[in-house]
Amino acid sequence: MGRGVIVEETVQSTIEELCSRKKRQFGLLIGQNTQQRSFIATAIATAAQENETGGESDDAWVVEHARQVVRMLPGGFEIVGVFLVASPEMTEPHQGPLRNLLYKIYTVCQTCYQLTKEEPSVMETEERILLQISSTTRKYTCKVLDISDRKASPRPAELKFQSFLSRWHTVSCQVAFDWTSRLPTVEKSVVSTRQLQLYARQHLKVLSSAMCLCDGEVRSKSDLLEMSYVGAISTLCTFGH
């Protein structure tokens, strides 16, 4: 059985608007991944370059877009894939480059996550989505790729449009963090990004080990945040997520 990809219904109007432009458009798919399914909450189109030349220039532009987006995403969301809107004759030649683009985005995202995670990977699954949409026929071609394996081939995925965001729970908190660190003052000394990450990591460990209160109570990671029953259907939300 192939991987299931659930797309929020409102994303369809975004794609429709991009198709109406009658031009090639790259973008990022934002959502959540589980072991069996991927949820796409929104699709963010990458802005066009002033002097669009194609090839490596396009890749670098989209990767930079991904780097900026991943730094602004709220907790629980990540880049789950990329999409391409183009005419059928332009879609086929981009299958290979689109796959390489996904690998580059994955590498950049791991760099952004280095401050908050001890391990390089922060994902429950290494599968990411390649979504191609024909701007003329509006046909969706959805595939998933295991980005942990450079030799892996894209596999077909089952794509469905559903309204799910209104049923998701949001847990929010506010943290005030003020950090001062002493850095070398020698002129020849160059403070690298890696050094700054090491300085900050010890303080971030303190934050990550803090206790979380839910409605004033300490809850276990295995506790359910909420359980509701509608007939024979139960909706479970794990507190640890």
Short mmCIF file of C-alpha atoms in Angstrom, two decimals:
data_model
loop_
_atom_site.label_atom_id
_atom_site.label_comp_id
_atom_site.label_asym_id
_atom_site.label_seq_id
_atom_site.Cartn_x
_atom_site.Cartn_y
_atom_site.Cartn_z
CA MET A 1 0.00 0.00 0.00
CA GLY A 2 1.39 3.39 -1.04
CA ARG A 3 1.82 6.41 1.20
CA GLY A 4 -1.27 8.54 1.71
CA VAL A 5 -1.03 12.29 1.13
CA ILE A 6 -3.88 14.38 2.58
CA VAL A 7 -4.16 17.93 1.26
CA GLU A 8 -6.19 20.68 2.94
CA GLU A 9 -9.04 21.65 0.59
CA THR A 10 -8.09 25.34 0.58
CA VAL A 11 -4.76 24.46 -1.07
CA GLN A 12 -6.68 23.60 -4.24
CA SER A 13 -7.65 27.25 -4.77
CA THR A 14 -4.00 28.28 -4.37
CA ILE A 15 -2.93 25.78 -7.03
CA GLU A 16 -5.77 26.88 -9.31
CA GLU A 17 -4.60 30.49 -9.09
CA LEU A 18 -1.03 29.45 -9.96
CA CYS A 19 -2.28 27.41 -12.93
CA SER A 20 -4.13 30.44 -14.29
CA ARG A 21 -0.82 32.32 -14.64
CA LYS A 22 0.21 29.95 -17.46
CA LYS A 23 3.85 29.91 -16.37
CA ARG A 24 6.22 27.58 -14.55
CA GLN A 25 6.03 27.86 -10.77
CA PHE A 26 8.05 26.13 -8.04
CA GLY A 27 6.95 26.09 -4.43
CA LEU A 28 7.08 24.44 -1.00
CA LEU A 29 4.56 22.13 0.66
CA ILE A 30 4.09 22.80 4.38
CA GLY A 31 2.52 20.35 6.82
CA GLN A 32 3.20 17.32 8.99
CA ASN A 33 4.49 13.80 8.42
CA THR A 34 3.61 10.55 10.17
CA GLN A 35 4.85 7.06 9.43
CA GLN A 36 1.91 6.26 7.13
CA ARG A 37 0.57 9.59 5.90
CA SER A 38 1.58 13.14 5.04
CA PHE A 39 -0.63 16.16 5.70
CA ILE A 40 -0.24 19.24 3.50
CA ALA A 41 -1.64 22.31 5.27
CA THR A 42 -0.58 24.93 2.73
CA ALA A 43 1.43 25.47 -0.46
CA ILE A 44 3.82 28.43 -0.65
CA ALA A 45 4.90 29.60 -4.09
CA THR A 46 8.49 30.75 -4.48
CA ALA A 47 8.71 34.34 -5.71
CA ALA A 48 10.07 34.84 -9.22
CA GLN A 49 13.62 36.10 -9.67
CA GLU A 50 14.23 39.42 -11.36
CA ASN A 51 16.49 37.79 -13.94
CA GLU A 52 15.25 34.21 -14.16
CA THR A 53 17.81 32.07 -15.99
CA GLY A 54 16.86 28.52 -15.00
CA GLY A 55 19.04 25.58 -13.94
CA GLU A 56 21.26 25.97 -10.87
CA SER A 57 20.10 29.56 -10.42
CA ASP A 58 16.51 28.37 -9.95
CA ASP A 59 17.64 25.71 -7.46
CA ALA A 60 19.61 28.17 -5.36
CA TRP A 61 16.65 30.56 -5.30
CA VAL A 62 14.16 27.90 -4.15
CA VAL A 63 16.60 26.50 -1.58
CA GLU A 64 17.12 29.97 -0.12
CA HIS A 65 13.33 30.35 0.04
CA ALA A 66 13.14 27.04 1.94
CA ARG A 67 15.85 28.15 4.38
CA GLN A 68 13.94 31.33 5.22
CA VAL A 69 10.56 29.58 5.47
CA VAL A 70 11.75 26.81 7.81
CA ARG A 71 13.09 29.40 10.25
CA MET A 72 9.65 31.03 10.50
CA LEU A 73 7.47 27.92 10.78
CA PRO A 74 5.60 27.38 14.06
CA GLY A 75 6.19 24.20 16.02
CA GLY A 76 4.63 21.09 14.53
CA PHE A 77 5.03 22.21 10.91
CA GLU A 78 7.83 21.49 8.46
CA ILE A 79 8.56 21.40 4.74
CA VAL A 80 7.10 18.07 3.63
CA GLY A 81 7.80 18.43 -0.08
CA VAL A 82 8.00 20.59 -3.18
CA PHE A 83 5.61 21.26 -6.02
CA LEU A 84 5.85 22.34 -9.65
CA VAL A 85 3.08 23.90 -11.71
CA ALA A 86 3.86 23.80 -15.42
CA SER A 87 2.57 22.77 -18.82
CA PRO A 88 2.85 19.02 -19.65
CA GLU A 89 5.78 19.54 -22.03
CA MET A 90 7.74 21.32 -19.26
CA THR A 91 6.82 18.90 -16.47
CA GLU A 92 8.61 15.82 -17.83
CA PRO A 93 12.10 17.41 -18.17
CA HIS A 94 11.87 18.69 -14.58
CA GLN A 95 11.37 15.31 -12.87
CA GLY A 96 15.10 14.74 -12.31
CA PRO A 97 15.90 18.34 -11.28
CA LEU A 98 12.88 18.39 -8.96
CA ARG A 99 14.22 15.33 -7.19
CA ASN A 100 17.67 16.92 -6.80
CA LEU A 101 16.03 20.08 -5.51
CA LEU A 102 14.33 18.10 -2.77
CA TYR A 103 17.69 16.69 -1.63
CA LYS A 104 19.18 20.20 -1.47
CA ILE A 105 16.25 21.53 0.56
CA TYR A 106 16.56 18.59 2.97
CA THR A 107 20.25 19.39 3.56
CA VAL A 108 19.54 23.06 4.22
CA CYS A 109 16.69 22.25 6.62
CA GLN A 110 18.90 19.94 8.66
CA THR A 111 21.38 22.80 9.10
CA CYS A 112 18.58 25.02 10.42
CA TYR A 113 17.53 22.32 12.91
CA GLN A 114 21.02 21.84 14.40
CA LEU A 115 20.38 24.22 17.30
CA THR A 116 17.24 22.49 18.52
CA LYS A 117 18.03 18.82 17.93
CA GLU A 118 20.92 16.59 18.95
CA GLU A 119 20.36 14.27 16.00
CA PRO A 120 20.51 15.51 12.38
CA SER A 121 17.03 14.21 11.57
CA VAL A 122 13.94 15.65 13.23
CA MET A 123 11.43 13.79 11.10
CA GLU A 124 9.34 10.72 11.85
CA THR A 125 9.84 9.58 8.27
CA GLU A 126 12.41 10.42 5.63
CA GLU A 127 9.86 10.34 2.80
CA ARG A 128 9.12 13.65 1.11
CA ILE A 129 6.60 14.66 -1.53
CA LEU A 130 7.13 15.53 -5.20
CA LEU A 131 3.92 17.10 -6.51
CA GLN A 132 3.55 18.07 -10.16
CA ILE A 133 0.48 19.85 -11.52
CA SER A 134 -0.33 20.39 -15.19
CA SER A 135 -1.35 24.01 -15.73
CA THR A 136 -3.48 23.02 -18.74
CA THR A 137 -5.23 19.80 -17.68
CA ARG A 138 -5.05 20.42 -13.88
CA LYS A 139 -3.80 16.85 -13.46
CA TYR A 140 -2.00 16.12 -10.19
CA THR A 141 0.93 13.68 -10.15
CA CYS A 142 2.02 12.89 -6.61
CA LYS A 143 5.08 10.82 -5.69
CA VAL A 144 7.12 10.29 -2.54
CA LEU A 145 10.88 9.98 -2.29
CA ASP A 146 13.05 8.58 0.51
CA ILE A 147 15.56 11.40 0.84
CA SER A 148 17.80 9.39 3.16
CA ASP A 149 18.71 7.19 0.16
CA ARG A 150 20.31 8.95 -2.82
CA LYS A 151 19.64 5.91 -5.02
CA ALA A 152 15.94 5.71 -4.17
CA SER A 153 13.36 6.15 -6.90
CA PRO A 154 10.13 8.16 -6.47
CA ARG A 155 7.07 6.02 -5.72
CA PRO A 156 3.42 6.83 -6.50
CA ALA A 157 1.35 8.16 -3.61
CA GLU A 158 -2.39 8.36 -3.04
CA LEU A 159 -3.49 12.02 -3.06
CA LYS A 160 -6.73 13.17 -1.40
CA PHE A 161 -8.22 16.59 -0.67
CA GLN A 162 -9.88 16.93 2.73
CA SER A 163 -10.68 19.67 5.23
CA PHE A 164 -8.68 18.77 8.36
CA LEU A 165 -7.08 21.94 9.77
CA SER A 166 -10.26 22.97 11.60
CA ARG A 167 -10.10 19.71 13.56
CA TRP A 168 -6.48 20.10 14.67
CA HIS A 169 -5.62 21.34 18.16
CA THR A 170 -3.21 24.18 18.82
CA VAL A 171 -1.06 24.31 21.95
CA SER A 172 0.77 27.59 22.50
CA CYS A 173 3.18 29.00 25.07
CA GLN A 174 5.40 32.05 25.51
CA VAL A 175 9.05 31.91 26.54
CA ALA A 176 11.24 34.92 27.41
CA PHE A 177 14.89 34.18 26.64
CA ASP A 178 17.80 36.57 27.16
CA TRP A 179 21.27 35.18 26.47
CA THR A 180 24.65 36.89 26.61
CA SER A 181 27.87 35.10 25.66
CA ARG A 182 31.49 36.20 25.73
CA LEU A 183 33.22 36.01 22.36
CA PRO A 184 36.94 36.33 21.47
CA THR A 185 38.09 39.95 21.02
CA VAL A 186 41.27 39.14 19.07
CA GLU A 187 41.04 40.75 15.64
CA LYS A 188 42.26 37.67 13.81
CA SER A 189 39.78 35.41 15.57
CA VAL A 190 36.81 34.49 13.41
CA VAL A 191 33.67 33.26 15.17
CA SER A 192 32.02 30.67 12.92
CA THR A 193 28.36 29.72 12.81
CA ARG A 194 29.34 26.37 14.32
CA GLN A 195 30.94 28.08 17.32
CA LEU A 196 27.84 30.19 17.92
CA GLN A 197 25.70 27.05 17.78
CA LEU A 198 27.88 25.37 20.39
CA TYR A 199 27.66 28.43 22.65
CA ALA A 200 23.87 28.52 22.35
CA ARG A 201 23.22 24.79 22.65
CA GLN A 202 23.97 24.56 26.36
CA HIS A 203 21.36 27.25 27.08
CA LEU A 204 18.83 25.64 24.75
CA LYS A 205 19.25 22.33 26.60
CA VAL A 206 18.00 24.05 29.73
CA LEU A 207 14.90 25.22 27.89
CA SER A 208 14.25 21.83 26.30
CA SER A 209 14.41 20.10 29.69
CA ALA A 210 11.81 22.43 31.21
CA MET A 211 8.54 20.99 32.55
CA CYS A 212 5.36 21.75 30.62
CA LEU A 213 2.09 22.43 32.43
CA CYS A 214 -1.23 21.81 30.71
CA ASP A 215 -4.05 23.73 32.41
CA GLY A 216 -1.77 24.01 35.45
CA GLU A 217 -1.03 20.29 35.63
CA VAL A 218 2.07 18.25 34.76
CA ARG A 219 1.17 15.76 32.05
CA SER A 220 3.02 12.70 30.79
CA LYS A 221 4.10 12.61 27.14
CA SER A 222 1.95 9.52 26.71
CA ASP A 223 -1.20 11.24 28.02
CA LEU A 224 -3.98 12.21 25.64
CA LEU A 225 -4.53 15.93 25.30
CA GLU A 226 -8.17 15.38 24.44
CA MET A 227 -10.47 12.45 23.64
CA SER A 228 -13.83 12.98 21.96
CA TYR A 229 -16.30 10.44 20.64
CA VAL A 230 -18.72 10.85 17.74
CA GLY A 231 -20.67 7.62 17.40
CA ALA A 232 -18.11 4.87 16.89
CA ILE A 233 -15.37 7.27 15.82
CA SER A 234 -12.77 8.48 18.30
CA THR A 235 -10.35 11.35 17.80
CA LEU A 236 -7.12 11.11 19.78
CA CYS A 237 -4.46 13.77 20.16
CA THR A 238 -1.23 12.67 21.83
CA PHE A 239 0.15 15.22 24.29
CA GLY A 240 3.73 14.47 23.26
CA HIS A 241 3.00 15.78 19.76
#
